[in-house]
Coordinates of C-alpha atoms in Angstrom, one line a residue:
M1 CA -242.6 -104.1 -131.8
K2 CA -238.9 -103.2 -131.6
T3 CA -236.6 -104.1 -134.5
S4 CA -233.8 -106.6 -134.2
T5 CA -230.6 -105.1 -132.8
M6 CA -228.5 -108.3 -133.4
M7 CA -224.9 -107.7 -134.4
T8 CA -224.2 -108.5 -138.0
S9 CA -220.5 -107.9 -138.3
A10 CA -219.6 -111.3 -136.9
M11 CA -222.2 -113.3 -138.9
P12 CA -220.7 -116.0 -141.2
R13 CA -221.4 -115.8 -144.9
A14 CA -223.1 -119.2 -145.1
P15 CA -224.2 -121.8 -142.5
V16 CA -221.8 -124.7 -142.2
G17 CA -221.4 -127.9 -140.2
K18 CA -224.3 -129.8 -138.8
A19 CA -226.8 -127.2 -140.0
W20 CA -226.3 -128.1 -143.6
E21 CA -226.8 -131.8 -142.8
E22 CA -230.3 -131.0 -141.6
V23 CA -231.5 -129.8 -145.0
S24 CA -232.2 -133.3 -146.3
A25 CA -234.3 -134.1 -143.2
S26 CA -236.2 -130.9 -142.6
F27 CA -235.8 -127.4 -143.9
D28 CA -237.4 -126.1 -140.6
R29 CA -234.7 -127.9 -138.6
F30 CA -232.0 -126.5 -141.0
C31 CA -233.1 -122.9 -140.4
L32 CA -233.1 -123.4 -136.6
A33 CA -229.7 -125.1 -136.6
A34 CA -228.3 -122.4 -138.9
G35 CA -229.6 -119.7 -136.6
I36 CA -228.0 -121.4 -133.6
E37 CA -224.7 -121.8 -135.4
T38 CA -224.7 -118.2 -136.4
L39 CA -225.4 -117.0 -132.9
G40 CA -222.6 -119.3 -131.7
A41 CA -220.2 -117.7 -134.1
M42 CA -221.2 -114.2 -133.0
M43 CA -220.6 -115.1 -129.3
E44 CA -217.2 -116.6 -130.2
A45 CA -216.4 -113.3 -131.9
D46 CA -217.5 -111.3 -128.9
A47 CA -215.3 -113.6 -126.6
E48 CA -212.3 -113.0 -128.9
V49 CA -212.8 -109.3 -128.8
A50 CA -212.7 -109.4 -125.0
C51 CA -210.0 -112.0 -124.5
G52 CA -208.0 -111.9 -127.8
P53 CA -207.3 -115.1 -129.8
R54 CA -207.1 -118.4 -128.0
H55 CA -203.9 -119.0 -126.0
S56 CA -202.7 -115.4 -126.5
R57 CA -201.6 -113.1 -123.7
S58 CA -202.3 -109.7 -125.3
E59 CA -201.9 -106.7 -123.0
D60 CA -205.2 -105.0 -124.2
R61 CA -207.4 -107.9 -123.3
R62 CA -210.3 -107.3 -120.8
G63 CA -210.7 -110.8 -119.5
H64 CA -210.1 -114.5 -120.1
R65 CA -212.2 -117.5 -121.1
W66 CA -213.9 -119.4 -118.4
G67 CA -215.3 -122.5 -120.1
R68 CA -218.8 -122.8 -121.5
T69 CA -222.3 -123.0 -120.0
A70 CA -225.7 -124.1 -121.2
G71 CA -228.5 -121.5 -121.8
K72 CA -231.8 -121.2 -123.5
I73 CA -232.9 -118.6 -126.0
G74 CA -236.5 -118.0 -127.2
F75 CA -237.1 -118.3 -130.9
H76 CA -240.7 -118.0 -132.2
A77 CA -240.9 -121.8 -132.2
G78 CA -240.0 -122.1 -128.5
K79 CA -236.9 -122.0 -126.3
M80 CA -233.9 -123.7 -127.6
A81 CA -230.9 -125.0 -125.7
I82 CA -227.6 -123.4 -126.7
E83 CA -224.1 -123.5 -125.4
R84 CA -222.3 -120.2 -124.9
P85 CA -218.8 -119.3 -123.9
R86 CA -218.2 -117.7 -120.5
V87 CA -215.8 -114.8 -120.0
R88 CA -214.3 -113.5 -116.7
G89 CA -212.9 -110.0 -116.4
L90 CA -209.5 -109.4 -115.0
D91 CA -211.2 -108.5 -111.7
G92 CA -212.9 -111.9 -111.5
K93 CA -216.4 -110.7 -112.4
E94 CA -218.4 -112.2 -115.3
L95 CA -218.4 -110.2 -118.5
S96 CA -221.5 -110.3 -120.7
L97 CA -221.4 -111.1 -124.4
A98 CA -223.2 -108.4 -126.4
S99 CA -224.7 -110.8 -129.0
W100 CA -226.1 -113.0 -126.2
E101 CA -227.6 -110.2 -124.3
Q102 CA -229.2 -108.7 -127.4
A103 CA -230.6 -112.1 -128.4
V104 CA -232.2 -112.6 -125.0
D105 CA -233.6 -109.0 -124.9
E106 CA -235.4 -109.6 -128.2
D107 CA -237.9 -111.9 -126.5
W108 CA -239.1 -113.4 -129.8
L109 CA -241.2 -116.0 -128.0
G110 CA -243.0 -113.4 -125.9
Q111 CA -243.7 -111.2 -128.8
W112 CA -245.1 -114.2 -130.7
A113 CA -247.3 -115.1 -127.8
M114 CA -248.6 -111.5 -127.6
N115 CA -249.3 -111.3 -131.3
L116 CA -251.1 -114.6 -131.5
M117 CA -253.3 -114.0 -128.5
L118 CA -254.3 -110.6 -130.0
I119 CA -255.5 -112.3 -133.1
N120 CA -257.6 -114.8 -131.0
V121 CA -255.3 -117.8 -131.0
S122 CA -256.0 -119.6 -127.7
T123 CA -253.2 -120.6 -125.4
R124 CA -254.1 -124.2 -125.9
K125 CA -253.2 -123.9 -129.6
F126 CA -250.0 -121.9 -129.1
R127 CA -247.7 -124.8 -129.6
R128 CA -249.4 -125.7 -132.9
A129 CA -249.3 -122.1 -134.0
V130 CA -245.6 -121.6 -133.6
R131 CA -244.4 -125.0 -134.8
L132 CA -245.1 -126.5 -138.2
P133 CA -246.6 -130.0 -137.8
E134 CA -244.3 -131.3 -140.5
G135 CA -241.3 -129.3 -139.3
D136 CA -239.9 -132.1 -137.2
V137 CA -238.6 -129.6 -134.6
P138 CA -238.8 -131.2 -131.1
A139 CA -240.7 -129.5 -128.3
P140 CA -239.3 -130.9 -125.0
A141 CA -240.4 -129.9 -121.6
G142 CA -239.4 -126.3 -120.8
S143 CA -239.5 -125.1 -124.4
G144 CA -241.9 -122.3 -123.5
V145 CA -244.8 -123.3 -125.8
S146 CA -247.2 -124.8 -123.4
K147 CA -250.5 -123.2 -122.5
S148 CA -249.3 -121.8 -119.1
A149 CA -246.0 -120.6 -120.7
A150 CA -247.9 -118.7 -123.4
S151 CA -250.1 -117.1 -120.7
R152 CA -247.1 -116.1 -118.7
H153 CA -245.5 -114.5 -121.8
F154 CA -248.6 -112.5 -122.5
V155 CA -249.1 -111.4 -118.9
A156 CA -245.5 -110.1 -118.6
L157 CA -245.4 -108.4 -122.0
S158 CA -248.9 -106.9 -121.8
A159 CA -248.2 -105.6 -118.3
A160 CA -245.0 -103.9 -119.3
R161 CA -246.5 -102.3 -122.4
M162 CA -249.5 -101.0 -120.3
R163 CA -247.2 -99.4 -117.8
E164 CA -245.2 -97.7 -120.5
W165 CA -248.4 -96.5 -122.3
M166 CA -250.1 -95.3 -119.1
S167 CA -247.0 -93.2 -118.2
S168 CA -246.3 -91.8 -121.6
D169 CA -246.0 -88.0 -122.0
L170 CA -249.0 -86.2 -123.5
S171 CA -247.7 -82.7 -123.4
K172 CA -246.3 -82.9 -127.0
L173 CA -249.7 -83.9 -128.5
D174 CA -251.7 -81.1 -130.1
L175 CA -255.0 -82.6 -129.0
L176 CA -258.2 -80.8 -130.2
V177 CA -260.7 -83.5 -129.5
V178 CA -261.0 -86.0 -126.6
Q179 CA -263.6 -88.8 -126.7
I180 CA -264.4 -90.6 -123.4
D181 CA -266.6 -93.7 -123.1
G182 CA -267.0 -96.8 -121.0
I183 CA -267.2 -100.5 -121.7
H184 CA -268.8 -103.1 -119.4
M185 CA -266.5 -106.1 -118.9
T186 CA -268.6 -107.9 -116.2
G187 CA -271.6 -107.0 -114.1
D188 CA -269.5 -105.1 -111.5
L189 CA -266.5 -104.1 -113.6
V190 CA -266.5 -101.1 -116.0
L191 CA -263.5 -99.7 -117.9
V192 CA -263.4 -96.1 -119.0
A193 CA -261.2 -95.2 -122.0
A194 CA -260.1 -91.9 -123.6
I195 CA -259.1 -91.4 -127.3
G196 CA -257.7 -88.1 -128.6
I197 CA -257.5 -86.5 -132.0
D198 CA -254.7 -84.1 -132.8
G199 CA -254.7 -81.1 -135.2
E200 CA -253.6 -83.4 -138.1
G201 CA -256.5 -85.7 -137.6
V202 CA -254.4 -88.5 -136.1
K203 CA -256.0 -90.6 -133.4
H204 CA -254.2 -91.5 -130.1
P205 CA -255.3 -93.9 -127.4
L206 CA -254.8 -91.7 -124.2
G207 CA -255.7 -93.7 -121.1
L208 CA -257.8 -96.4 -119.4
I209 CA -259.0 -96.9 -115.9
E210 CA -261.2 -99.4 -114.1
G211 CA -264.2 -99.0 -111.7
A212 CA -267.2 -100.7 -110.3
T213 CA -269.5 -98.3 -112.3
E214 CA -269.1 -95.4 -114.7
N215 CA -269.3 -92.8 -111.9
A216 CA -267.8 -89.4 -111.5
A217 CA -265.0 -90.7 -109.2
V218 CA -263.8 -93.2 -111.9
V219 CA -263.9 -90.7 -114.7
Q220 CA -262.2 -88.1 -112.5
A221 CA -259.4 -90.5 -111.8
L222 CA -258.9 -91.0 -115.6
I223 CA -258.9 -87.3 -116.2
D224 CA -256.4 -86.7 -113.3
N225 CA -254.1 -89.3 -114.9
L226 CA -254.3 -87.5 -118.2
L227 CA -253.5 -84.1 -116.6
A228 CA -250.6 -85.6 -114.6
R229 CA -249.1 -86.8 -117.9
G230 CA -249.1 -83.4 -119.5
L231 CA -252.6 -82.7 -120.8
D232 CA -252.9 -78.9 -120.4
P233 CA -256.4 -78.0 -119.0
A234 CA -256.0 -74.4 -120.2
V235 CA -256.0 -75.4 -123.9
P236 CA -259.5 -75.3 -125.4
R237 CA -260.7 -78.7 -126.6
L238 CA -263.9 -80.4 -127.6
F239 CA -265.0 -83.3 -125.4
I240 CA -267.3 -86.0 -127.0
I241 CA -269.2 -88.3 -124.6
D242 CA -272.3 -90.3 -124.4
G243 CA -275.2 -89.3 -122.1
S244 CA -273.3 -90.1 -118.8
K245 CA -273.8 -87.3 -116.3
A246 CA -270.7 -88.6 -114.5
L247 CA -268.6 -87.8 -117.5
L248 CA -270.2 -84.3 -117.8
K249 CA -269.5 -83.6 -114.1
A250 CA -265.9 -84.7 -114.2
I251 CA -265.1 -82.7 -117.3
R252 CA -266.7 -79.5 -116.0
R253 CA -264.8 -79.9 -112.7
S254 CA -261.4 -80.3 -114.4
F255 CA -261.7 -78.1 -117.4
G256 CA -264.1 -75.5 -116.3
R257 CA -267.8 -74.8 -116.6
E258 CA -267.2 -73.4 -120.1
A259 CA -265.6 -76.5 -121.5
L260 CA -267.2 -77.5 -124.8
I261 CA -269.0 -80.9 -124.6
Q262 CA -270.7 -82.7 -127.5
R263 CA -273.0 -85.5 -126.5
C264 CA -273.2 -88.4 -129.0
Q265 CA -276.2 -87.9 -131.3
I266 CA -276.3 -91.6 -132.2
H267 CA -276.6 -92.6 -128.6
K268 CA -279.3 -89.9 -128.1
A269 CA -281.4 -91.1 -131.1
R270 CA -281.0 -94.8 -130.1
N271 CA -282.2 -94.1 -126.5
I272 CA -285.2 -92.2 -127.9
M273 CA -286.1 -95.0 -130.4
E274 CA -286.0 -97.7 -127.7
R275 CA -288.7 -95.9 -125.7
L276 CA -291.1 -95.3 -128.7
P277 CA -293.5 -97.7 -130.4
K278 CA -292.3 -98.9 -133.8
P279 CA -294.9 -97.0 -135.9
M280 CA -293.4 -93.7 -134.6
H281 CA -289.8 -94.6 -135.3
A282 CA -289.6 -93.4 -138.9
T283 CA -291.1 -90.0 -138.2
V284 CA -289.0 -89.2 -135.1
R285 CA -285.8 -90.5 -136.8
R286 CA -286.5 -88.2 -139.8
V287 CA -287.0 -85.1 -137.6
L288 CA -283.8 -85.8 -135.6
R289 CA -281.8 -86.3 -138.8
Q290 CA -283.1 -83.0 -140.1
A291 CA -282.1 -81.3 -136.9
W292 CA -278.6 -82.8 -136.9
E293 CA -278.0 -81.7 -140.5
L294 CA -279.1 -78.0 -140.1
D295 CA -276.4 -75.4 -140.1
D296 CA -278.3 -73.0 -137.8
A297 CA -278.3 -74.2 -134.2
N298 CA -281.4 -72.1 -133.3
K299 CA -283.4 -73.6 -136.1
A300 CA -282.2 -77.1 -135.1
E301 CA -283.2 -76.5 -131.4
K302 CA -286.6 -75.2 -132.5
L303 CA -287.2 -78.3 -134.6
I304 CA -286.3 -80.6 -131.7
R305 CA -288.5 -78.6 -129.3
N306 CA -291.4 -78.9 -131.7
L307 CA -290.9 -82.6 -131.8
A308 CA -290.9 -82.9 -128.0
R309 CA -294.1 -80.8 -127.9
R310 CA -295.8 -83.2 -130.4
L311 CA -294.8 -86.2 -128.3
E312 CA -296.1 -84.8 -124.9
H313 CA -299.4 -86.5 -125.3
D314 CA -298.4 -89.9 -126.6
A315 CA -295.1 -90.3 -124.8
P316 CA -294.5 -87.6 -122.1
G317 CA -291.4 -89.4 -120.8
V318 CA -289.8 -89.5 -124.2
S319 CA -290.6 -85.8 -124.7
A320 CA -288.7 -84.9 -121.6
S321 CA -285.8 -87.1 -122.7
I322 CA -285.5 -85.4 -126.0
L323 CA -285.1 -82.0 -124.3
E324 CA -282.6 -83.3 -121.7
G325 CA -279.1 -82.3 -122.6
L326 CA -280.2 -80.3 -125.6
D327 CA -277.4 -77.8 -125.3
E328 CA -274.7 -80.4 -125.5
I329 CA -276.4 -82.2 -128.4
L330 CA -275.9 -79.2 -130.7
T331 CA -272.5 -78.1 -129.6
V332 CA -270.8 -78.8 -133.0
T333 CA -273.6 -76.9 -134.7
R334 CA -273.2 -73.9 -132.5
L335 CA -269.5 -73.9 -133.2
G336 CA -270.3 -73.3 -136.9
L337 CA -268.2 -76.3 -138.1
P338 CA -268.4 -77.6 -141.7
K339 CA -271.0 -80.3 -142.3
E340 CA -268.4 -83.1 -142.9
L341 CA -266.6 -82.2 -139.7
R342 CA -269.8 -82.0 -137.7
R343 CA -270.8 -85.5 -138.8
A344 CA -267.4 -86.8 -137.7
L345 CA -267.5 -85.1 -134.3
A346 CA -271.1 -85.5 -133.4
C347 CA -270.8 -89.0 -132.1
T348 CA -268.5 -91.4 -130.2
N349 CA -267.9 -93.7 -133.2
I350 CA -264.1 -93.6 -132.9
V351 CA -264.0 -94.9 -129.3
E352 CA -266.9 -97.3 -130.1
N353 CA -264.8 -98.8 -132.9
V354 CA -261.9 -99.2 -130.4
M355 CA -264.3 -101.0 -128.0
S356 CA -265.4 -103.3 -130.8
T357 CA -261.7 -104.3 -131.2
V358 CA -261.5 -104.8 -127.4
R359 CA -264.5 -107.2 -127.6
R360 CA -263.0 -109.1 -130.5
V361 CA -259.6 -109.5 -128.8
C362 CA -261.1 -110.5 -125.5
R363 CA -263.7 -113.0 -126.8
N364 CA -261.5 -116.0 -125.8
V365 CA -261.5 -114.9 -122.1
K366 CA -264.0 -116.9 -120.2
R367 CA -263.6 -115.4 -116.8
W368 CA -262.1 -112.1 -115.6
R369 CA -260.1 -113.0 -112.6
S370 CA -259.3 -109.5 -111.5
A371 CA -259.5 -105.8 -112.6
S372 CA -255.8 -105.9 -113.5
M373 CA -256.4 -108.7 -115.9
A374 CA -259.2 -106.7 -117.6
L375 CA -256.9 -103.6 -117.8
R376 CA -254.0 -105.6 -119.4
W377 CA -256.2 -107.2 -122.0
T378 CA -258.1 -103.9 -122.8
A379 CA -254.9 -101.9 -123.0
A380 CA -253.3 -104.4 -125.3
A381 CA -256.5 -104.4 -127.5
M382 CA -256.5 -100.6 -127.6
Q383 CA -252.9 -100.6 -128.8
E384 CA -253.8 -103.3 -131.3
A385 CA -256.7 -101.1 -132.6
A386 CA -254.3 -98.1 -132.9
K387 CA -252.3 -100.0 -135.5
G388 CA -255.3 -99.7 -137.9
F389 CA -256.2 -96.1 -137.1
R390 CA -256.7 -93.8 -140.0
R391 CA -256.8 -90.0 -140.0
L392 CA -260.2 -88.4 -139.3
K393 CA -262.1 -88.2 -142.6
A394 CA -262.6 -84.5 -142.3
H395 CA -259.1 -83.8 -141.0
K396 CA -258.6 -81.0 -143.6
Q397 CA -261.4 -79.0 -141.9
L398 CA -259.8 -79.2 -138.4
P399 CA -258.4 -75.7 -138.6
A400 CA -262.1 -74.5 -138.5
L401 CA -262.5 -76.4 -135.2
R402 CA -259.3 -74.8 -133.8
A403 CA -260.5 -71.3 -134.7
A404 CA -263.9 -72.0 -133.2
L405 CA -262.4 -73.3 -130.0
K406 CA -260.2 -70.2 -129.6
A407 CA -263.2 -67.9 -130.3
H408 CA -265.2 -69.7 -127.7
Q409 CA -262.3 -69.4 -125.2
M410 CA -262.0 -65.6 -125.9
K411 CA -265.8 -65.1 -125.5
S412 CA -265.8 -67.1 -122.2
S413 CA -262.9 -65.1 -120.8
N414 CA -264.6 -61.8 -121.7
H415 CA -267.8 -63.0 -119.9
S416 CA -265.8 -63.9 -116.8
V417 CA -264.2 -60.4 -116.8
L418 CA -267.5 -58.7 -117.1
A419 CA -269.0 -60.9 -114.4
R420 CA -266.1 -60.1 -112.0
Q421 CA -266.5 -56.4 -112.7
A422 CA -270.3 -56.6 -112.1
D423 CA -269.7 -58.3 -108.8
A424 CA -267.1 -55.7 -107.8
A425 CA -269.5 -52.9 -108.6

């Protein structure tokens, strides 16, 4: 939220006039009246700068007074009527007053509407949320605190912020990790989001896109957006995804077949447990946990294959599921990362936590009218979640990931050179 840019040089030392008379009636009304009087004094000072003192004919003036006009300015408690001076330039065109323009640009009412809806205050309760019941501040028609007005404020501000976020430059971010996952909003609407982690362990919401399903075309559109905004495909990174084949396909297509992909171990274990009878859960979960914790990828793979072999008789379908995607399951282990960093990067918990914030923010929405509505709400929720982001727990070990990524890139390039030489021979 931008900070106030209101001019302070013209502000009076203390509120005077009618504002002081309101103290005995209501302190809330006093604060409002004092703010209006202060803004009026600032606008009069701006008019004097442009026109000089009243009834003067100074040669350096830029315009002349042209009466007064009524306007409305949005405070957090609603729009308030205020009278402002008008100034015409020497060429006959209207001159703007800096204090008035800055006050209007602040959009306090819109920011309050945005903030309250992100913390689950419904539009029906917006009037009560911004006005104290005992404050005795009137709320006439057109004050901007109705249910529909609050909704319009949220739509306008959330759309503007989403456009700014989805067009932001990513080229300056030193991203080492990208997590991609989807969230089902309705039966036929899925949103796919991307979260990045830079070399300092700082998390960044990267992008969001909608689709009918989490298919390769939708994921590819999200990746294309990230590339267009400056994400360099030549820089080695670790991609963390769930078990979606569409994600795997799109990443390989955009970043090469040698791109490092880690499938979420928590998702994998959960999918296996759901297909097994309860008496087998403890044993299978213990074996998987042992495999995840091993430092040697070959031993971990052998342990998982032995588990799949033991399950061939009792649960042949689960046995095949355990072996599916085994290479991507152990990517962080093959990179030789420290144990704490492996635990942090072996799952999609970061993007899952963001999605939990999305569900919390969107719980008051009863019906998604369109995909654009779902995008606006989800983008606002992701930016809300970013306010509470903390650095990756194992951020001090990220240099080990950078070194492993560079070593993998060098090894892949050498293999490509040897393959081309063999084809040429």
